[in-house]
Coordinates of C-alpha atoms in Angstrom, one line a residue:
X1 CA -12.5 19.2 -5.2
X2 CA -11.9 14.7 -6.2
X3 CA -12.7 14.2 -9.6
X4 CA -16.9 13.6 -10.3
X5 CA -16.7 10.0 -12.3
X6 CA -20.3 9.8 -11.6
X7 CA -23.5 11.9 -11.8
X8 CA -26.5 10.4 -11.6
X9 CA -29.5 11.5 -14.5
X10 CA -31.7 14.0 -14.2
X11 CA -35.0 11.5 -14.4
X12 CA -33.2 9.3 -11.9
X13 CA -32.9 13.0 -9.2
X14 CA -36.3 13.1 -9.5
X15 CA -37.9 9.8 -9.4
X16 CA -35.7 9.1 -6.2
X17 CA -37.1 8.4 -2.1
X18 CA -35.0 11.3 -1.1
X19 CA -36.4 14.2 -3.7
X20 CA -40.2 13.2 -3.4
X21 CA -38.9 13.3 0.2
X22 CA -37.2 17.0 0.6
X23 CA -40.2 17.6 -1.0
X24 CA -42.9 16.9 0.7
X25 CA -41.4 18.1 3.6
X26 CA -40.8 22.1 2.2
X27 CA -44.5 21.7 1.5
X28 CA -45.8 21.0 4.9
X29 CA -42.9 23.2 6.9
X30 CA -42.7 26.1 4.6
X31 CA -39.2 26.1 3.9
X32 CA -37.1 26.2 0.7
X33 CA -34.7 22.9 0.1
X34 CA -33.1 23.6 -2.7
X35 CA -30.7 20.2 -3.3
X36 CA -29.3 17.5 -0.6
X37 CA -27.6 20.2 1.5
X38 CA -30.6 22.3 3.0
X39 CA -32.4 18.6 3.5
X40 CA -29.6 17.6 5.9
X41 CA -29.3 21.2 7.5
X42 CA -33.2 21.3 7.7
X43 CA -32.6 17.7 9.3
X44 CA -30.1 17.8 12.0
X45 CA -31.5 21.7 13.4
X46 CA -35.1 20.2 13.4
X47 CA -33.8 16.6 14.1
X48 CA -37.6 16.6 16.0
X49 CA -40.1 17.9 13.0
X50 CA -37.8 14.6 10.8
X51 CA -38.2 11.9 13.2
X52 CA -41.7 12.6 13.5
X53 CA -41.8 13.0 9.3
X54 CA -40.0 9.8 8.5
X55 CA -42.2 8.1 10.9
X56 CA -45.0 9.0 8.9
X57 CA -44.0 9.5 5.4
X58 CA -42.2 5.7 5.6
X59 CA -45.2 4.9 7.5
X60 CA -44.6 3.5 10.6
X61 CA -46.2 0.5 12.3
X62 CA -47.2 2.2 15.7
X63 CA -49.0 3.5 17.9
X64 CA -47.7 7.3 19.2
X65 CA -49.7 7.9 21.3
X66 CA -49.1 11.7 22.1
X67 CA -46.7 14.1 19.9
X68 CA -44.2 13.7 22.0
X69 CA -40.7 12.5 19.3
X70 CA -37.1 14.1 22.8
X71 CA -37.4 14.3 25.8
X72 CA -33.7 14.8 27.2
X73 CA -31.9 16.2 24.3
X74 CA -28.5 14.4 25.8
X75 CA -25.7 11.9 24.6
X76 CA -26.1 9.6 26.5
X77 CA -29.3 11.0 28.2
X78 CA -31.8 11.0 25.5
X79 CA -35.4 9.6 24.8
X80 CA -37.1 9.4 21.7
X81 CA -40.4 9.2 20.8
X82 CA -40.8 8.5 25.1
X83 CA -44.6 7.5 25.0
X84 CA -45.2 5.0 21.7
X85 CA -44.7 1.3 21.3
X86 CA -44.3 -1.0 18.1
X87 CA -43.5 -3.7 17.5
X88 CA -40.0 -4.3 14.5
X89 CA -41.5 -7.5 13.5
X90 CA -44.1 -6.0 12.6
X91 CA -43.1 -3.6 10.7
X92 CA -41.0 -5.9 8.3
X93 CA -44.5 -8.3 7.9
X94 CA -46.3 -5.6 6.6
X95 CA -47.1 -7.5 3.8
X96 CA -48.0 -11.2 3.4
X97 CA -49.3 -11.5 1.0
X98 CA -46.9 -14.0 -2.1
X99 CA -44.2 -11.5 -3.5
X100 CA -40.6 -13.4 -2.5
X101 CA -39.2 -12.6 0.7
X102 CA -36.3 -13.2 0.0
X103 CA -34.1 -15.5 -2.5
X104 CA -31.1 -18.1 -0.5
X105 CA -28.6 -18.9 -1.7
X106 CA -26.0 -21.5 -0.4
X107 CA -23.1 -21.8 -2.0
X108 CA -23.7 -24.4 -5.2
X109 CA -25.2 -26.7 -2.4
X110 CA -28.6 -25.3 -2.2
X111 CA -31.1 -22.6 -2.9
X112 CA -35.1 -21.9 -1.8
X113 CA -37.2 -18.9 -1.8
X114 CA -39.6 -17.6 0.5
X115 CA -42.2 -15.3 0.2
X116 CA -43.5 -12.9 2.4
X117 CA -46.8 -14.9 3.3
X118 CA -44.3 -18.4 3.7
X119 CA -41.9 -16.2 5.9
X120 CA -45.4 -14.9 7.5
X121 CA -46.7 -18.2 8.5
X122 CA -43.3 -19.7 9.8
X123 CA -42.3 -16.8 11.8
X124 CA -46.3 -17.4 13.8
X125 CA -44.9 -21.4 14.6
X126 CA -42.2 -20.2 15.7
X127 CA -43.5 -17.3 18.1
X128 CA -46.7 -19.9 19.4
X129 CA -43.3 -22.9 20.0
X130 CA -41.2 -20.1 21.7
X131 CA -44.4 -18.3 23.3
X132 CA -45.2 -22.2 24.4
X133 CA -42.0 -22.6 25.9
X134 CA -42.5 -19.9 27.8
X135 CA -40.2 -17.4 26.0
X136 CA -41.7 -14.2 28.0
X137 CA -40.6 -10.2 27.1
X138 CA -37.2 -8.6 27.4
X139 CA -35.5 -12.8 27.5
X140 CA -33.2 -13.7 25.3
X141 CA -33.1 -15.9 21.9
X142 CA -29.7 -16.5 20.3
X143 CA -28.4 -18.5 16.8
X144 CA -25.8 -19.5 16.1
X145 CA -26.4 -19.5 11.9
X146 CA -25.7 -19.2 8.2
X147 CA -27.7 -15.9 7.4
X148 CA -30.3 -18.7 5.9
X149 CA -34.4 -17.5 5.9
X150 CA -35.2 -19.1 9.2
X151 CA -33.1 -17.1 10.8
X152 CA -34.4 -13.7 9.8
X153 CA -38.0 -16.1 10.5
X154 CA -36.4 -16.8 14.2
X155 CA -35.6 -13.1 15.2
X156 CA -39.2 -12.1 13.9
X157 CA -41.2 -14.4 15.2
X158 CA -38.7 -13.4 19.0
X159 CA -38.9 -9.9 17.5
X160 CA -43.0 -10.3 17.4
X161 CA -43.3 -12.1 21.1
X162 CA -40.4 -9.0 22.6
X163 CA -38.0 -11.2 22.5
X164 CA -34.6 -9.8 22.4
X165 CA -32.4 -11.1 19.7
X166 CA -28.3 -11.9 19.1
X167 CA -26.8 -14.0 16.9
X168 CA -23.4 -15.2 15.9
X169 CA -22.6 -16.8 12.4
X170 CA -21.6 -20.5 13.0
X171 CA -17.5 -19.9 12.1
X172 CA -17.5 -18.8 15.2
X173 CA -15.7 -20.6 17.7
X174 CA -16.9 -22.5 20.6
X175 CA -15.1 -19.4 23.1
X176 CA -16.1 -17.0 20.7
X177 CA -19.9 -17.4 21.4
X178 CA -19.9 -18.3 24.8
X179 CA -18.0 -14.8 25.7
X180 CA -20.6 -13.5 23.6
X181 CA -23.6 -15.4 24.8
X182 CA -22.2 -16.2 27.7
X183 CA -22.9 -12.8 28.7
X184 CA -26.2 -12.2 27.8
X185 CA -27.7 -15.7 29.0
X186 CA -30.0 -16.8 26.0
X187 CA -33.4 -19.1 27.3
X188 CA -33.8 -20.2 23.3
X189 CA -30.3 -20.7 21.3
X190 CA -31.5 -21.9 17.5
X191 CA -28.2 -23.2 16.0
X192 CA -27.5 -25.1 12.3
X193 CA -25.9 -29.0 12.1
X194 CA -23.3 -27.0 9.5
X195 CA -22.7 -24.9 6.7
X196 CA -21.0 -24.7 3.5
X197 CA -17.8 -22.9 2.6
X198 CA -15.6 -22.9 -0.6
X199 CA -16.6 -25.9 -1.7
X200 CA -16.8 -27.7 1.7
X201 CA -19.3 -29.1 4.6
X202 CA -18.0 -28.1 7.7
X203 CA -19.3 -29.9 10.6
X204 CA -21.3 -27.9 14.0
X205 CA -22.4 -30.4 15.9
X206 CA -19.1 -31.0 18.3
X207 CA -19.1 -27.2 18.2
X208 CA -22.7 -26.2 19.7
X209 CA -23.0 -29.5 22.3
X210 CA -20.2 -27.1 24.0
X211 CA -21.3 -24.4 23.6
X212 CA -24.8 -25.7 24.9
X213 CA -22.5 -27.0 28.1
X214 CA -20.9 -24.0 28.8
X215 CA -24.6 -21.8 28.9
X216 CA -26.8 -23.2 31.8
X217 CA -29.2 -20.6 31.1
X218 CA -29.9 -22.1 27.4
X219 CA -33.2 -25.1 28.2
X220 CA -34.2 -25.0 24.2
X221 CA -32.5 -25.5 21.7
X222 CA -34.0 -25.6 18.1
X223 CA -31.8 -27.4 15.4
X224 CA -32.3 -26.0 12.2
X225 CA -30.6 -28.5 9.2
X226 CA -28.9 -27.6 6.5
X227 CA -26.7 -30.2 5.6
X228 CA -27.6 -33.2 7.0
X229 CA -26.0 -34.1 10.5
X230 CA -28.7 -33.4 12.6
X231 CA -28.7 -37.4 13.5
X232 CA -25.5 -36.3 15.4
X233 CA -26.7 -33.4 17.8
X234 CA -29.3 -36.4 19.3
X235 CA -28.1 -35.7 22.3
X236 CA -27.7 -32.5 23.7
X237 CA -29.8 -31.9 25.7
X238 CA -33.3 -29.2 25.4
X239 CA -32.6 -30.1 22.0
X240 CA -34.9 -30.5 19.3
X241 CA -35.4 -29.6 15.8
X242 CA -37.1 -26.6 14.3
X243 CA -40.2 -28.7 12.5
X244 CA -40.3 -30.5 15.4
X245 CA -40.6 -27.3 17.7
X246 CA -43.2 -26.3 15.5
X247 CA -45.7 -29.0 14.9
X248 CA -48.4 -28.5 16.9
X249 CA -47.6 -24.7 15.8
X250 CA -49.4 -24.6 12.4
X251 CA -52.6 -23.2 11.7
X252 CA -51.2 -20.0 14.4
X253 CA -51.7 -16.8 13.7
X254 CA -49.4 -14.0 13.5
X255 CA -49.6 -11.9 16.1
X256 CA -47.0 -8.6 17.3
X257 CA -47.1 -7.6 20.9
X258 CA -46.4 -3.8 20.8
X259 CA -44.3 -2.4 23.7
X260 CA -42.2 1.0 24.4
X261 CA -40.1 2.8 21.0
X262 CA -37.1 1.7 23.5
X263 CA -37.3 -2.2 24.3
X264 CA -34.6 -4.0 23.6
X265 CA -34.6 -5.9 20.0
X266 CA -30.8 -6.8 19.6
X267 CA -28.4 -7.4 21.0
X268 CA -25.2 -6.8 19.6
X269 CA -20.7 -7.0 19.9
X270 CA -17.9 -4.8 19.7
X271 CA -15.8 -6.6 17.7
X272 CA -13.5 -7.7 20.9
X273 CA -10.2 -8.4 20.3
X274 CA -8.8 -5.4 22.7
X275 CA -10.9 -8.2 25.7
X276 CA -14.1 -9.0 26.2
X277 CA -17.0 -8.3 23.9
X278 CA -19.0 -5.1 25.2
X279 CA -23.0 -6.5 24.0
X280 CA -24.2 -3.2 22.9
X281 CA -28.2 -3.4 23.3
X282 CA -30.2 -1.9 20.5
X283 CA -34.1 -0.6 20.0
X284 CA -36.6 -1.5 18.5
X285 CA -37.6 1.7 17.2
X286 CA -34.6 2.9 17.0
X287 CA -32.8 0.2 14.8
X288 CA -35.7 1.2 12.6
X289 CA -36.2 4.2 11.8
X290 CA -32.5 4.5 11.4
X291 CA -33.0 2.2 9.1
X292 CA -36.0 3.6 7.4
X293 CA -33.6 7.2 6.7
X294 CA -31.0 4.7 5.4
X295 CA -32.4 2.4 2.9
X296 CA -36.0 4.7 1.6
X297 CA -34.4 8.1 1.9
X298 CA -30.4 6.6 1.0
X299 CA -30.1 3.9 -1.3
X300 CA -33.0 4.8 -2.5
X301 CA -34.2 1.3 -1.6
X302 CA -38.5 0.6 -3.8
X303 CA -40.6 -2.5 -3.5
X304 CA -39.8 -3.9 -6.4
X305 CA -36.1 -4.2 -5.8
X306 CA -33.7 -6.9 -4.9
X307 CA -31.3 -6.2 -2.3
X308 CA -28.3 -8.0 -1.6
X309 CA -25.7 -7.4 0.7
X310 CA -22.5 -9.9 1.3
X311 CA -22.6 -11.0 5.0
X312 CA -22.7 -13.1 7.5
X313 CA -25.1 -12.9 10.6
X314 CA -22.0 -12.1 12.9
X315 CA -22.2 -8.3 10.8
X316 CA -24.6 -5.5 11.9
X317 CA -24.2 -5.3 7.9
X318 CA -26.6 -8.3 8.4
X319 CA -29.0 -7.3 10.3
X320 CA -29.6 -3.6 8.1
X321 CA -29.8 -6.2 5.1
X322 CA -32.8 -7.8 6.9
X323 CA -34.6 -4.4 7.6
X324 CA -34.8 -3.9 4.1
X325 CA -38.5 -5.9 4.4
X326 CA -40.0 -3.4 5.2
X327 CA -40.5 -1.8 2.9
X328 CA -41.7 -4.9 0.3
X329 CA -38.5 -5.5 -0.5
X330 CA -37.3 -9.1 -1.8
X331 CA -33.9 -9.7 -0.5
X332 CA -31.4 -11.9 -1.5
X333 CA -29.2 -13.5 0.4
X334 CA -26.2 -15.0 0.6
X335 CA -24.2 -17.4 2.6
X336 CA -20.0 -19.1 2.0
X337 CA -17.9 -17.4 0.3
X338 CA -17.5 -15.2 -2.4
X339 CA -15.1 -16.5 -3.8
X340 CA -15.5 -20.7 -4.4
X341 CA -15.5 -22.2 -7.4
X342 CA -14.2 -18.0 -8.6
X343 CA -14.4 -14.9 -8.0
X344 CA -18.0 -14.6 -10.8
X345 CA -19.8 -16.3 -8.1
X346 CA -21.5 -12.7 -6.7
X347 CA -21.5 -11.7 -9.8
X348 CA -23.4 -14.7 -11.1
X349 CA -25.9 -14.5 -8.5
X350 CA -26.5 -10.6 -9.3
X351 CA -27.2 -11.8 -12.6
X352 CA -29.6 -14.9 -12.1
X353 CA -31.7 -13.3 -10.0
X354 CA -31.9 -9.8 -11.1
X355 CA -29.8 -7.7 -7.9
X356 CA -30.8 -4.5 -8.5
X357 CA -28.5 -3.0 -5.2
X358 CA -25.6 -5.1 -3.8
X359 CA -23.9 -4.8 -1.0
X360 CA -19.8 -5.8 -0.7
X361 CA -16.8 -4.8 1.6
X362 CA -14.3 -2.8 0.3
X363 CA -11.7 -5.6 0.4
X364 CA -14.3 -7.6 -2.0
X365 CA -13.7 -4.9 -4.9
X366 CA -10.5 -5.1 -3.9
X367 CA -9.7 -8.6 -4.6
X368 CA -12.0 -8.6 -7.8
X369 CA -9.8 -7.0 -9.4
X370 CA -6.4 -7.9 -8.8
X371 CA -8.7 -11.7 -9.8
X372 CA -8.3 -10.4 -13.2
X373 CA -11.8 -10.7 -13.1
X374 CA -13.9 -7.8 -15.3
X375 CA -17.8 -8.2 -14.7
X376 CA -18.3 -5.7 -17.0
X377 CA -17.2 -8.1 -19.8
X378 CA -18.3 -11.3 -18.3
X379 CA -21.9 -10.3 -16.9
X380 CA -25.1 -8.7 -18.1
X381 CA -25.9 -7.1 -14.3
X382 CA -29.0 -5.2 -16.3
X383 CA -30.9 -4.4 -13.5
X384 CA -28.1 -2.6 -11.2
X385 CA -28.3 0.6 -10.2
X386 CA -26.4 1.1 -6.8
X387 CA -23.5 -1.0 -5.7
X388 CA -22.4 -0.5 -1.8
X389 CA -19.4 -1.1 0.4
X390 CA -18.3 0.0 3.8
X391 CA -15.7 -2.7 6.4
X392 CA -13.3 -0.7 5.6
X393 CA -12.4 2.5 2.9
X394 CA -12.8 2.5 0.0
X395 CA -9.7 3.9 -2.0
X396 CA -10.0 5.6 -5.3
X397 CA -8.7 3.2 -7.4
X398 CA -11.4 0.8 -6.0
X399 CA -13.8 3.5 -7.8
X400 CA -12.2 3.7 -10.7
X401 CA -12.1 -0.4 -11.4
X402 CA -15.9 -0.1 -10.9
X403 CA -17.0 2.6 -13.2
X404 CA -15.0 1.2 -15.8
X405 CA -14.9 -2.8 -15.6
X406 CA -18.4 -3.7 -12.9
X407 CA -20.8 -0.6 -15.2
X408 CA -20.0 2.8 -16.0
X409 CA -23.5 3.6 -15.3
X410 CA -23.8 3.3 -11.3
X411 CA -24.4 4.5 -8.1
X412 CA -21.0 3.6 -5.9
X413 CA -21.9 4.8 -2.6
X414 CA -18.9 4.1 0.0
X415 CA -20.2 4.2 3.8
X416 CA -19.8 4.1 6.9
X417 CA -21.4 3.3 10.4
X418 CA -20.3 1.5 12.9
X419 CA -22.0 -1.5 15.2
X420 CA -22.6 0.8 17.5
X421 CA -25.0 3.2 15.7
X422 CA -26.2 0.3 14.0
X423 CA -26.3 2.2 10.9
X424 CA -24.2 5.1 9.1
X425 CA -22.7 8.1 10.2
X426 CA -22.3 9.6 6.6
X427 CA -22.5 7.6 3.1
X428 CA -24.5 7.6 -0.3
X429 CA -27.1 10.4 -1.6
X430 CA -28.4 9.3 -5.2
X431 CA -29.1 12.5 -6.3
X432 CA -25.3 13.3 -5.3
X433 CA -22.7 12.9 -8.2
X434 CA -19.6 10.6 -7.4
X435 CA -15.8 11.5 -6.3
X436 CA -13.5 10.2 -6.4
X437 CA -12.5 8.4 -3.3
X438 CA -14.9 10.3 -1.1
X439 CA -18.2 9.2 0.8
X440 CA -20.8 11.5 -0.9
X441 CA -22.5 13.1 2.6
X442 CA -23.5 12.8 5.6
X443 CA -26.4 11.0 6.3
X444 CA -30.1 13.3 6.7
X445 CA -30.5 12.9 10.8
X446 CA -26.4 13.1 12.0
X447 CA -24.6 16.4 12.1
X448 CA -21.1 13.9 11.6
X449 CA -18.3 16.7 11.9
X450 CA -14.5 16.4 12.3
X451 CA -12.8 17.7 15.8
X452 CA -9.0 18.7 16.5
X453 CA -7.9 18.0 19.2
X454 CA -9.3 21.0 20.7
X455 CA -12.9 19.7 19.8
X456 CA -12.8 21.9 17.1
X457 CA -14.5 22.1 14.1
X458 CA -12.1 21.1 10.4
X459 CA -13.0 21.4 7.5
X460 CA -10.6 20.2 4.5
X461 CA -7.3 18.5 7.5
X462 CA -8.0 15.4 9.3
X463 CA -9.5 14.8 12.8
X464 CA -11.7 12.3 14.5
X465 CA -15.1 12.0 13.5
X466 CA -17.9 13.6 16.0
X467 CA -21.7 13.7 16.2
X468 CA -22.8 16.8 18.1
X469 CA -26.5 16.1 18.0
X470 CA -28.2 13.0 19.5
X471 CA -30.0 9.9 16.7
X472 CA -32.5 7.6 17.3
X473 CA -30.7 4.8 16.7
X474 CA -27.6 4.9 20.4
X475 CA -27.6 2.2 22.5
X476 CA -30.1 1.9 25.0
X477 CA -27.1 0.8 27.0
X478 CA -24.7 -2.2 27.1
X479 CA -25.6 -5.2 28.6
X480 CA -24.2 -4.7 32.1
X481 CA -22.8 -1.7 32.6
X482 CA -25.6 -0.7 35.2
X483 CA -24.5 2.4 36.2
X484 CA -23.1 3.4 32.1
X485 CA -19.8 4.3 32.8
X486 CA -18.6 1.6 30.5
X487 CA -20.9 3.5 28.1
X488 CA -19.8 6.4 28.4
X489 CA -16.1 5.2 28.2
X490 CA -17.3 4.3 25.1
X491 CA -18.1 7.2 23.4
X492 CA -18.6 10.1 25.3
X493 CA -15.2 10.9 27.2
X494 CA -12.6 12.5 24.8
X495 CA -15.7 15.2 23.9
X496 CA -17.8 15.4 26.8
X497 CA -21.8 15.0 25.6
X498 CA -20.5 14.6 22.0
X499 CA -20.2 11.3 20.7
X500 CA -16.8 10.3 19.3
X501 CA -16.7 7.3 17.3
X502 CA -12.9 7.1 16.9
X503 CA -12.7 7.0 13.6
X504 CA -9.7 9.6 11.8
X505 CA -11.7 11.1 9.0
X506 CA -11.2 13.8 6.9
X507 CA -13.9 17.0 5.7
X508 CA -13.7 17.7 2.5
X509 CA -14.1 20.7 1.0
X510 CA -17.8 19.6 -1.1
X511 CA -19.1 18.1 2.5
X512 CA -17.7 14.7 2.1
X513 CA -15.6 12.3 3.5
X514 CA -12.4 10.5 3.8
X515 CA -11.6 7.9 6.3
X516 CA -8.1 7.0 6.9
X517 CA -9.0 4.2 9.3
X518 CA -9.1 3.7 13.8
X519 CA -8.3 6.4 15.7
X520 CA -6.5 4.1 17.8
X521 CA -4.2 2.2 14.8
X522 CA -3.4 5.9 13.5
X523 CA 1.0 5.8 13.4
X524 CA 2.3 8.4 14.7
X525 CA 6.4 8.3 13.7
X526 CA 8.2 11.4 15.2
X527 CA 4.5 13.7 16.0
X528 CA 3.2 13.8 13.3
X529 CA -0.5 10.9 12.8
X530 CA -0.5 8.7 9.9
X531 CA -3.9 7.2 8.7
X532 CA -3.1 3.8 8.4
X533 CA -5.6 3.6 5.3
X534 CA -3.2 6.3 3.1
X535 CA -0.7 3.8 3.0
X536 CA -2.5 0.7 2.7
X537 CA -3.8 2.6 -0.2
X538 CA -0.1 2.7 -2.0
X539 CA 0.4 -1.1 -1.0
X540 CA -2.9 -2.6 -2.8
X541 CA -2.1 -1.1 -5.9
X542 CA 1.0 -3.2 -6.2
X543 CA -0.4 -6.6 -8.7
X544 CA 2.8 -8.3 -6.7
X545 CA 1.0 -7.8 -2.8
X546 CA -1.7 -9.5 -2.3
X547 CA -2.8 -7.4 0.9
X548 CA -0.9 -5.1 4.1
X549 CA -1.8 -4.4 7.4
X550 CA 0.9 -2.0 9.1
X551 CA 1.1 -1.1 12.7
X552 CA 3.1 1.9 14.7
X553 CA 6.5 -0.3 16.8
X554 CA 7.9 1.8 19.9
X555 CA 11.8 1.5 18.8
X556 CA 13.8 3.8 20.3
X557 CA 11.8 6.2 22.2
X558 CA 9.6 7.0 19.2
X559 CA 7.6 4.7 16.8
X560 CA 8.4 3.6 13.3
X561 CA 6.6 2.0 10.6
X562 CA 6.2 -1.1 10.4
X563 CA 4.5 -2.9 7.6
X564 CA 3.7 -6.5 6.7
X565 CA 2.5 -8.1 3.7
X566 CA 0.7 -11.1 2.2
X567 CA 2.1 -11.1 -1.5
X568 CA 1.2 -13.2 -4.6
X569 CA 1.1 -15.8 -6.5
X570 CA 4.9 -15.6 -7.6
X571 CA 6.3 -13.2 -6.3
X572 CA 9.8 -12.7 -3.8
X573 CA 10.1 -9.7 -1.0
X574 CA 13.3 -9.5 -2.8
X575 CA 14.7 -5.9 -2.2
X576 CA 13.6 -4.6 -5.4
X577 CA 9.8 -5.4 -4.5
X578 CA 10.9 -3.3 -1.3
X579 CA 12.3 -0.2 -3.3
X580 CA 8.9 -0.8 -5.3
X581 CA 6.6 -0.3 -2.6
X582 CA 9.5 2.5 -0.5
X583 CA 8.8 3.9 -4.0
X584 CA 4.9 3.8 -4.1
X585 CA 4.2 5.5 -1.3
X586 CA 7.3 7.9 -0.5
X587 CA 5.7 9.1 -4.2
X588 CA 1.9 9.0 -3.3
X589 CA 1.9 9.5 0.1
X590 CA 4.7 11.3 2.2
X591 CA 8.6 10.4 3.6
X592 CA 6.8 10.1 6.8
X593 CA 4.6 6.7 5.8
X594 CA 7.3 4.6 3.8
X595 CA 7.7 1.8 6.7
X596 CA 11.3 1.2 8.4
X597 CA 10.9 -3.0 7.7
X598 CA 8.7 -4.6 5.5
X599 CA 7.7 -8.3 6.4
X600 CA 6.4 -10.8 4.8
X601 CA 4.0 -13.1 6.1
X602 CA 1.5 -15.7 5.3
X603 CA -1.9 -14.3 6.0
X604 CA -3.2 -11.3 7.8
X605 CA -5.6 -11.7 10.5
X606 CA -8.8 -10.7 10.3
X607 CA -11.7 -10.4 12.1
X608 CA -15.5 -12.7 11.2
X609 CA -16.8 -9.6 9.0
X610 CA -13.3 -9.4 7.6
X611 CA -11.2 -6.5 8.9
X612 CA -8.1 -6.3 9.5
X613 CA -7.0 -6.4 13.3
X614 CA -4.3 -4.3 13.7
X615 CA -4.1 -3.1 17.4
X616 CA -3.5 -6.9 17.9
X617 CA -0.8 -7.5 15.6
X618 CA 0.6 -4.7 17.2
X619 CA -0.1 -6.4 20.7
X620 CA 2.1 -9.3 19.9
X621 CA 4.8 -7.6 17.7
X622 CA 4.9 -6.1 21.5
X623 CA 4.6 -9.2 22.8
X624 CA 1.5 -8.3 24.9
X625 CA -1.0 -10.7 25.9
X626 CA -4.3 -11.0 22.6
X627 CA -7.7 -10.3 24.9
X628 CA -10.3 -12.5 22.9
X629 CA -8.3 -13.7 20.3
X630 CA -12.2 -15.9 19.7
X631 CA -12.8 -12.7 18.0
X632 CA -10.6 -13.9 15.0
X633 CA -11.3 -15.9 12.3
X634 CA -8.0 -16.8 11.6
X635 CA -6.1 -16.8 14.5
X636 CA -3.0 -18.9 13.7
X637 CA -2.2 -15.3 11.8
X638 CA -0.9 -14.0 14.6
X639 CA 2.0 -16.4 15.6
X640 CA 3.3 -15.3 12.3
X641 CA 3.7 -11.9 13.7
X642 CA 5.6 -12.5 16.9
X643 CA 9.4 -12.5 18.2
X644 CA 10.3 -11.2 14.5
X645 CA 13.8 -11.1 13.2
X646 CA 13.0 -8.4 11.3
X647 CA 12.4 -5.9 13.6
X648 CA 14.8 -6.5 16.5
X649 CA 17.1 -4.0 14.5

C-alpha cells in the first residue's frame, strides 16, 4: 500500500458532513455503516434511497410530487426523479441576506464583493430584462465572459426563467466560439469589452463583432463593461450595455420557474481537438444533486467556508464552483494569470480572503514547485483546511510538495471526472487518510470500477475507468443528436450498458485510484500498454525540464515512444541531459517507457483548460490534420511538431 501522508484528526472526522450523513442514513434505514466503504456500497446498491436522502439532507428546494426516484434504470436511458420539478437558480439563491456570496479579484486591477442580497437583486433585474427580450424556457443564453460576478448573475438569471446557459472564456478565438455557440444558436449573448491577463489589458470587442456577425440567432448582445473599451462596441448591431439592459427593472421581483428535473440547464463542450466540439447537455436536477454530494459530503463545504477554484468560464470547474452557492458559502473568483506578478499571487489571495478550500490543477502545483516558492514559509494559510487538484494526474512528488511546502495539516484531495458528467467519478473523502499518489475513493453514488479488455473488473492492474450503474448527472443528450447515436458511441460502445469514460486507470488494494492518462493517448510499444502519466511523473522531477509531452509514433510496423520537452531557462538538451532523462525513466518505470527520441520544443500545446493535447501532436507528427485548432489556448505551438528532422530516422 502507498504511504499515508495525512490522517484526519478524530474531531474533524466526527464533525465532517459525511459522518453526519452516514449516521443519519444508518438510523433511517436500520443499517450498519461502520465506515466510508460501507456507506459507498450502500449508495450504489440502494441508489434510489441514497439519492432521495441526498435531496432531503441537502434541503433541495422543489416539488417531488411522487416518491418515484428512478425510472428506466439503464445506461443510457435512466430517468431520475421523473415527476419532480425544481429550479436550479432557486436552489443557489436560498440565501438573500447580507452574507458575502462572492469575492472577485481580476489580477491586480479589480476587486469587488457581492452579498447574497446584491446578487439576488442583480439576478432579478437580468431575468426581468431577459423575459422582456422574449427569452423563453429552452432558449439558449450564452456568455463570452471572464470569471466575474456578472457571469454568475447572468447564468442564474437564465436558469431562473428556464433558459439554458453555455459559456466560453474571452481568451477563445472567434472560430472557437462560433464552433460552440454556432451549434446551439443562442438568442442572447453576454460578453465583455476585454479582460486582463499577465498584466496586460486585452481587447474583446473586435472578436465580439465577428462572433455576432457569424451567429445570426443572436438577437441581443449584452455588454458587461470591465476594461473600459465599451465605446468601441457601440456599433455592434443589437448591442446594449448591462446597465442599460436592466435599467427599467430596478425593483423586479426574484421569481423562479420550476421545471422538470431533466430540464436543460447547461450546454458544455468536449475539448474539440479531434473534430467539432460535442455539445453535452446537462439537466438541472442531475447537476444540482451531483454537486451537492461532491461539495457537502466529499469536499465538506459549509456555510462559513471560503471556497475557491482557479478556473475560467470555459472549464466545467467554473460550473462546479458556482454550485457552492447552494451551501450558502462564499465563493472566491479569480480571473487572470495565476503567475502574475509571480507564483505567490493565488496564495496571497488565499491569505487576504481567508480561503478555506483551495482548488487548482496538478500543473499549477508542479509549476509552483519548480518556481522555488515555498508557501509554508511565506504565507499564513491559517484557515486553509483542504486543497483540491484536477485537470491531470497529481503525481506522488506533488503530494510530497504540498505536505512539505504548502501545509502539513491539510486534506489534499486529488479528484477526477469530466465535463461529460459535470462532476467526478473518484475524489477526496475528508474522513479517510491521504495516500501518496492516490485518489482516495470513488464518489458516493458512483459505482466506479476498472475493467480489463474483456470487461472483467480488475484490482491492482491497469484498465479502463467505467461506471457500472446509472447516476443522475449523465448527460440528458447531445445537442443535434436526434437519434442518440453520438451519445451512445461516446460512452457505451466499448462495454454495452456500461459507461466507459476513456481514462486509463488502476484501482489500488485499499480502494483508491491512480490515473495513468487518457486511454486514447496510451502508448503501445511492442504491444505493451503504457500510460503517459507514468512518463510525465519521471520527467517532471528533473529541474532541467519544465514539462513534457509524449506520443507514440508509428515506426517500422510498431510504435516508438517520442518525448517532447520544454526545458527550464539555461538548460540544454545535450547528450548528458538526454542520458539523464532516459536513466530517470528506466530506473523508476521500465525500459519500455524509455523514449526512442527526445525532442526539444519551446511550447507545449494545450486546451483552454490547461490540458496538454497529445492526440493533436500525434496527428501533426504523422502529417494528419488537426481539427478545430481553435480549441487550443496556443495553437501556434503545433507548428514546432511538424516534419521534425529528429523523427525521420
